[in-house]
PDB file of C-alpha atoms in Angstrom:
ATOM      1  CA  MET Z   1      -0.001   0.000  -0.001  1.00 69.00           C
ATOM      2  CA  ASP Z   2       2.841   2.438   0.730  1.00 94.00           C
ATOM      3  CA  LEU Z   3       4.270   1.833  -2.751  1.00 95.00           C
ATOM      4  CA  ASP Z   4       0.869   2.426  -4.328  1.00 96.00           C
ATOM      5  CA  LEU Z   5       0.483   5.695  -2.443  1.00 97.00           C
ATOM      6  CA  GLY Z   6       3.962   6.784  -3.521  1.00 97.00           C
ATOM      7  CA  LEU Z   7       3.248   5.975  -7.170  1.00 98.00           C
ATOM      8  CA  LEU Z   8      -0.049   7.866  -6.994  1.00 98.00           C
ATOM      9  CA  VAL Z   9       1.755  10.906  -5.587  1.00 98.00           C
ATOM     10  CA  VAL Z  10       4.335  10.735  -8.395  1.00 98.00           C
ATOM     11  CA  ARG Z  11       1.581  10.468 -11.019  1.00 98.00           C
ATOM     12  CA  LEU Z  12      -0.389  13.335  -9.440  1.00 98.00           C
ATOM     13  CA  ALA Z  13       2.727  15.518  -9.545  1.00 97.00           C
ATOM     14  CA  LEU Z  14       3.952  14.567 -13.014  1.00 97.00           C
ATOM     15  CA  GLY Z  15       0.710  14.288 -14.998  1.00 98.00           C
ATOM     16  CA  PRO Z  16      -0.959  17.613 -14.163  1.00 98.00           C
ATOM     17  CA  MET Z  17       2.374  19.398 -14.607  1.00 97.00           C
ATOM     18  CA  LEU Z  18       2.559  18.158 -18.182  1.00 97.00           C
ATOM     19  CA  VAL Z  19      -1.133  18.950 -18.795  1.00 98.00           C
ATOM     20  CA  LEU Z  20      -0.468  22.531 -17.678  1.00 97.00           C
ATOM     21  CA  HIS Z  21       2.473  22.782 -20.093  1.00 95.00           C
ATOM     22  CA  GLY Z  22       0.212  21.633 -22.929  1.00 97.00           C
ATOM     23  CA  TRP Z  23      -2.569  23.989 -21.837  1.00 97.00           C
ATOM     24  CA  ASN Z  24      -0.085  26.856 -21.797  1.00 96.00           C
ATOM     25  CA  LYS Z  25       1.010  26.063 -25.349  1.00 96.00           C
ATOM     26  CA  VAL Z  26      -2.606  26.300 -26.536  1.00 96.00           C
ATOM     27  CA  TYR Z  27      -4.070  29.027 -24.323  1.00 94.00           C
ATOM     28  CA  GLY Z  28      -1.103  30.666 -22.576  1.00 89.00           C
ATOM     29  CA  GLY Z  29      -0.072  34.278 -22.553  1.00 78.00           C
ATOM     30  CA  GLY Z  30       2.517  33.813 -25.300  1.00 79.00           C
ATOM     31  CA  GLY Z  31       0.012  34.071 -28.132  1.00 89.00           C
ATOM     32  CA  GLY Z  32      -1.538  30.602 -27.916  1.00 93.00           C
ATOM     33  CA  LEU Z  33      -0.729  28.060 -30.590  1.00 95.00           C
ATOM     34  CA  SER Z  34       0.490  30.678 -33.052  1.00 95.00           C
ATOM     35  CA  GLY Z  35       2.928  32.043 -30.481  1.00 95.00           C
ATOM     36  CA  THR Z  36       4.027  28.511 -29.629  1.00 95.00           C
ATOM     37  CA  ALA Z  37       4.486  27.798 -33.344  1.00 96.00           C
ATOM     38  CA  GLY Z  38       6.786  30.809 -33.631  1.00 95.00           C
ATOM     39  CA  TRP Z  39       8.757  29.605 -30.624  1.00 94.00           C
ATOM     40  CA  PHE Z  40       9.219  26.183 -32.260  1.00 94.00           C
ATOM     41  CA  GLU Z  41      10.369  27.887 -35.471  1.00 94.00           C
ATOM     42  CA  GLY Z  42      12.941  29.727 -33.349  1.00 93.00           C
ATOM     43  CA  LEU Z  43      14.195  26.345 -32.122  1.00 92.00           C
ATOM     44  CA  ASP Z  44      14.620  25.329 -35.775  1.00 92.00           C
ATOM     45  CA  LEU Z  45      11.712  22.866 -35.563  1.00 93.00           C
ATOM     46  CA  ARG Z  46       9.701  23.311 -38.736  1.00 92.00           C
ATOM     47  CA  PRO Z  47       6.933  23.656 -39.531  1.00 94.00           C
ATOM     48  CA  GLY Z  48       6.316  25.378 -36.217  1.00 94.00           C
ATOM     49  CA  TRP Z  49       2.522  25.032 -36.435  1.00 95.00           C
ATOM     50  CA  LEU Z  50       2.861  21.241 -36.641  1.00 94.00           C
ATOM     51  CA  HIS Z  51       5.346  20.984 -33.768  1.00 94.00           C
ATOM     52  CA  ALA Z  52       3.198  23.258 -31.604  1.00 95.00           C
ATOM     53  CA  ARG Z  53       0.154  21.056 -32.129  1.00 96.00           C
ATOM     54  CA  LEU Z  54       2.079  17.799 -31.677  1.00 95.00           C
ATOM     55  CA  ALA Z  55       3.727  19.002 -28.474  1.00 96.00           C
ATOM     56  CA  ALA Z  56       0.501  20.413 -27.011  1.00 97.00           C
ATOM     57  CA  ALA Z  57      -1.520  17.299 -27.879  1.00 97.00           C
ATOM     58  CA  THR Z  58       1.162  15.002 -26.487  1.00 96.00           C
ATOM     59  CA  GLU Z  59       1.469  16.990 -23.267  1.00 97.00           C
ATOM     60  CA  LEU Z  60      -2.288  17.183 -22.751  1.00 98.00           C
ATOM     61  CA  GLY Z  61      -2.841  13.522 -23.641  1.00 98.00           C
ATOM     62  CA  ALA Z  62       0.165  11.960 -21.922  1.00 98.00           C
ATOM     63  CA  GLY Z  63      -0.289  14.145 -18.855  1.00 98.00           C
ATOM     64  CA  THR Z  64      -3.902  13.052 -18.514  1.00 99.00           C
ATOM     65  CA  LEU Z  65      -3.099   9.379 -19.073  1.00 98.00           C
ATOM     66  CA  ILE Z  66      -0.221   9.299 -16.584  1.00 98.00           C
ATOM     67  CA  THR Z  67      -2.405  11.031 -13.993  1.00 99.00           C
ATOM     68  CA  LEU Z  68      -5.058   8.338 -14.442  1.00 99.00           C
ATOM     69  CA  GLY Z  69      -2.481   5.559 -14.616  1.00 98.00           C
ATOM     70  CA  LEU Z  70      -3.706   4.434 -18.022  1.00 98.00           C
ATOM     71  CA  LEU Z  71      -1.405   2.848 -20.614  1.00 97.00           C
ATOM     72  CA  THR Z  72       1.470   3.825 -18.372  1.00 97.00           C
ATOM     73  CA  GLY Z  73       4.307   2.126 -20.246  1.00 95.00           C
ATOM     74  CA  LEU Z  74       3.293   3.692 -23.555  1.00 95.00           C
ATOM     75  CA  THR Z  75       2.528   7.056 -21.989  1.00 96.00           C
ATOM     76  CA  ALA Z  76       5.977   7.146 -20.406  1.00 97.00           C
ATOM     77  CA  THR Z  77       7.449   6.780 -23.890  1.00 97.00           C
ATOM     78  CA  ALA Z  78       5.708  10.014 -24.920  1.00 96.00           C
ATOM     79  CA  PHE Z  79       7.095  11.773 -21.827  1.00 94.00           C
ATOM     80  CA  VAL Z  80      10.631  10.660 -22.658  1.00 98.00           C
ATOM     81  CA  GLY Z  81      10.322  11.764 -26.285  1.00 97.00           C
ATOM     82  CA  LEU Z  82       9.017  15.195 -25.297  1.00 95.00           C
ATOM     83  CA  MET Z  83      11.692  15.758 -22.697  1.00 96.00           C
ATOM     84  CA  LEU Z  84      14.528  14.611 -24.961  1.00 97.00           C
ATOM     85  CA  VAL Z  85      13.428  17.013 -27.693  1.00 96.00           C
ATOM     86  CA  ALA Z  86      13.309  19.810 -25.101  1.00 95.00           C
ATOM     87  CA  THR Z  87      16.734  18.791 -23.761  1.00 97.00           C
ATOM     88  CA  LEU Z  88      18.326  18.764 -27.213  1.00 96.00           C
ATOM     89  CA  THR Z  89      16.756  22.018 -28.408  1.00 95.00           C
ATOM     90  CA  ASP Z  90      15.676  24.601 -25.854  1.00 94.00           C
ATOM     91  CA  HIS Z  91      17.992  23.460 -23.035  1.00 95.00           C
ATOM     92  CA  ARG Z  92      21.027  22.467 -25.113  1.00 93.00           C
ATOM     93  CA  GLY Z  93      24.289  24.208 -24.302  1.00 95.00           C
ATOM     94  CA  LYS Z  94      22.927  25.897 -21.177  1.00 96.00           C
ATOM     95  CA  GLY Z  95      24.534  23.604 -18.631  1.00 95.00           C
ATOM     96  CA  TYR Z  96      22.871  21.443 -16.012  1.00 95.00           C
ATOM     97  CA  PHE Z  97      20.942  23.783 -13.724  1.00 97.00           C
ATOM     98  CA  VAL Z  98      17.359  24.670 -14.614  1.00 93.00           C
ATOM     99  CA  PHE Z  99      17.694  28.200 -13.224  1.00 94.00           C
ATOM    100  CA  LYS Z 100      20.179  28.819 -16.049  1.00 95.00           C
ATOM    101  CA  GLY Z 101      17.939  27.161 -18.640  1.00 93.00           C
ATOM    102  CA  GLY Z 102      19.791  23.848 -18.329  1.00 95.00           C
ATOM    103  CA  TRP Z 103      18.592  20.306 -18.786  1.00 96.00           C
ATOM    104  CA  GLU Z 104      18.174  19.360 -15.106  1.00 96.00           C
ATOM    105  CA  TYR Z 105      14.345  19.476 -15.218  1.00 95.00           C
ATOM    106  CA  THR Z 106      13.818  17.772 -18.569  1.00 96.00           C
ATOM    107  CA  VAL Z 107      16.089  14.848 -17.811  1.00 97.00           C
ATOM    108  CA  LEU Z 108      14.519  14.414 -14.364  1.00 97.00           C
ATOM    109  CA  VAL Z 109      11.023  14.258 -15.878  1.00 96.00           C
ATOM    110  CA  ALA Z 110      12.196  11.729 -18.495  1.00 98.00           C
ATOM    111  CA  MET Z 111      13.838   9.533 -15.856  1.00 98.00           C
ATOM    112  CA  VAL Z 112      10.754   9.635 -13.605  1.00 98.00           C
ATOM    113  CA  ALA Z 113       8.699   8.523 -16.610  1.00 98.00           C
ATOM    114  CA  VAL Z 114      11.078   5.616 -17.248  1.00 98.00           C
ATOM    115  CA  GLY Z 115      10.793   4.714 -13.562  1.00 97.00           C
ATOM    116  CA  LEU Z 116       6.988   4.694 -13.787  1.00 97.00           C
ATOM    117  CA  ALA Z 117       7.156   2.496 -16.877  1.00 97.00           C
ATOM    118  CA  ALA Z 118       9.385   0.059 -14.989  1.00 98.00           C
ATOM    119  CA  THR Z 119       7.374  -0.001 -11.748  1.00 97.00           C
ATOM    120  CA  GLY Z 120       3.909   0.573 -13.166  1.00 97.00           C
ATOM    121  CA  PRO Z 121       1.326   3.049 -11.916  1.00 97.00           C
ATOM    122  CA  GLY Z 122       0.375   1.097  -8.791  1.00 97.00           C
ATOM    123  CA  GLU Z 123      -2.919  -0.417  -7.676  1.00 97.00           C
ATOM    124  CA  TRP Z 124      -4.700   2.944  -7.612  1.00 97.00           C
ATOM    125  CA  SER Z 125      -4.741   3.258 -11.392  1.00 98.00           C
ATOM    126  CA  ILE Z 126      -6.912   2.447 -14.371  1.00 98.00           C
ATOM    127  CA  ASP Z 127      -4.226   0.066 -15.658  1.00 98.00           C
ATOM    128  CA  HIS Z 128      -4.667  -1.976 -12.487  1.00 97.00           C
ATOM    129  CA  ALA Z 129      -8.477  -1.796 -12.614  1.00 98.00           C
ATOM    130  CA  LEU Z 130      -8.436  -3.061 -16.218  1.00 98.00           C
ATOM    131  CA  ASP Z 131      -5.736  -5.642 -15.435  1.00 97.00           C
ATOM    132  CA  LEU Z 132      -3.387  -4.091 -18.003  1.00 95.00           C
ATOM    133  CA  ASP Z 133       0.181  -5.149 -17.373  1.00 92.00           C
ATOM    134  CA  LEU Z 134       2.175  -2.462 -19.161  1.00 90.00           C
ATOM    135  CA  ALA Z 135       5.003  -2.271 -16.636  1.00 91.00           C
ATOM    136  CA  GLY Z 136       8.283  -3.950 -15.841  1.00 93.00           C
ATOM    137  CA  TRP Z 137      11.890  -3.626 -16.865  1.00 95.00           C
ATOM    138  CA  GLY Z 138      10.956  -4.255 -20.501  1.00 96.00           C
ATOM    139  CA  TRP Z 139       8.554  -1.324 -20.454  1.00 96.00           C
ATOM    140  CA  GLY Z 140      11.256   0.814 -18.877  1.00 97.00           C
ATOM    141  CA  ILE Z 141      13.469  -0.028 -21.846  1.00 98.00           C
ATOM    142  CA  VAL Z 142      10.603   0.637 -24.264  1.00 97.00           C
ATOM    143  CA  ALA Z 143       9.987   4.043 -22.667  1.00 98.00           C
ATOM    144  CA  GLY Z 144      13.662   5.026 -22.781  1.00 97.00           C
ATOM    145  CA  ALA Z 145      14.535   3.631 -26.201  1.00 98.00           C
ATOM    146  CA  GLY Z 146      11.164   4.392 -27.787  1.00 97.00           C
ATOM    147  CA  GLY Z 147      11.233   7.948 -26.501  1.00 97.00           C
ATOM    148  CA  ALA Z 148      14.774   8.400 -27.801  1.00 98.00           C
ATOM    149  CA  LEU Z 149      13.807   7.049 -31.230  1.00 97.00           C
ATOM    150  CA  ALA Z 150      10.714   9.258 -31.377  1.00 96.00           C
ATOM    151  CA  ALA Z 151      12.735  12.317 -30.368  1.00 96.00           C
ATOM    152  CA  GLY Z 152      15.456  11.515 -32.886  1.00 95.00           C
ATOM    153  CA  GLY Z 153      12.946  11.055 -35.677  1.00 93.00           C
ATOM    154  CA  LEU Z 154      11.168  14.282 -34.809  1.00 91.00           C
ATOM    155  CA  LEU Z 155      14.435  16.211 -34.752  1.00 93.00           C
ATOM    156  CA  VAL Z 156      15.603  14.770 -38.077  1.00 92.00           C
ATOM    157  CA  VAL Z 157      12.305  15.439 -39.843  1.00 88.00           C
ATOM    158  CA  GLY Z 158      11.693  18.762 -38.103  1.00 83.00           C
ATOM    159  CA  ARG Z 159      15.071  20.193 -39.020  1.00 78.00           C
ATOM    160  CA  ARG Z 160      14.948  19.363 -42.723  1.00 66.00           C
ATOM    161  CA  ARG Z 161      15.124  22.278 -45.108  1.00 56.00           C
TER     162      ARG Z 161
END
């Protein structure tokens, strides 16, 4: 029971945080999706409108699913992909510490997602209620490697001229 409570706390911290990031991309004070699209263009991710929509949809969807503990192993893969793209674009070359724009935060979120894929969401989750077994060391590898492949593909395609 203590482990299940701990996993619920992790999901309730991680999921809504990502939902809020997605919400901000769509409705935030930086001009909504068009402002977010311009920001992605500035990161050399083109077309910016597509990357803005993909990032917002992934953050809103994956954040909701991880909060609910649904399809946790697959959802963690999305988290890893998002955070690796952020690490290799917006946070690249800025050092470790987040207060200097570094990659501390993005790598931490990715690693927590891999940990959730490996442990599972706990008994207080929809995965458990539906008897979905999408956890274990194999799912941890899927989340890490799958997220890295997704991020790599996105960066290669998004930076084509």
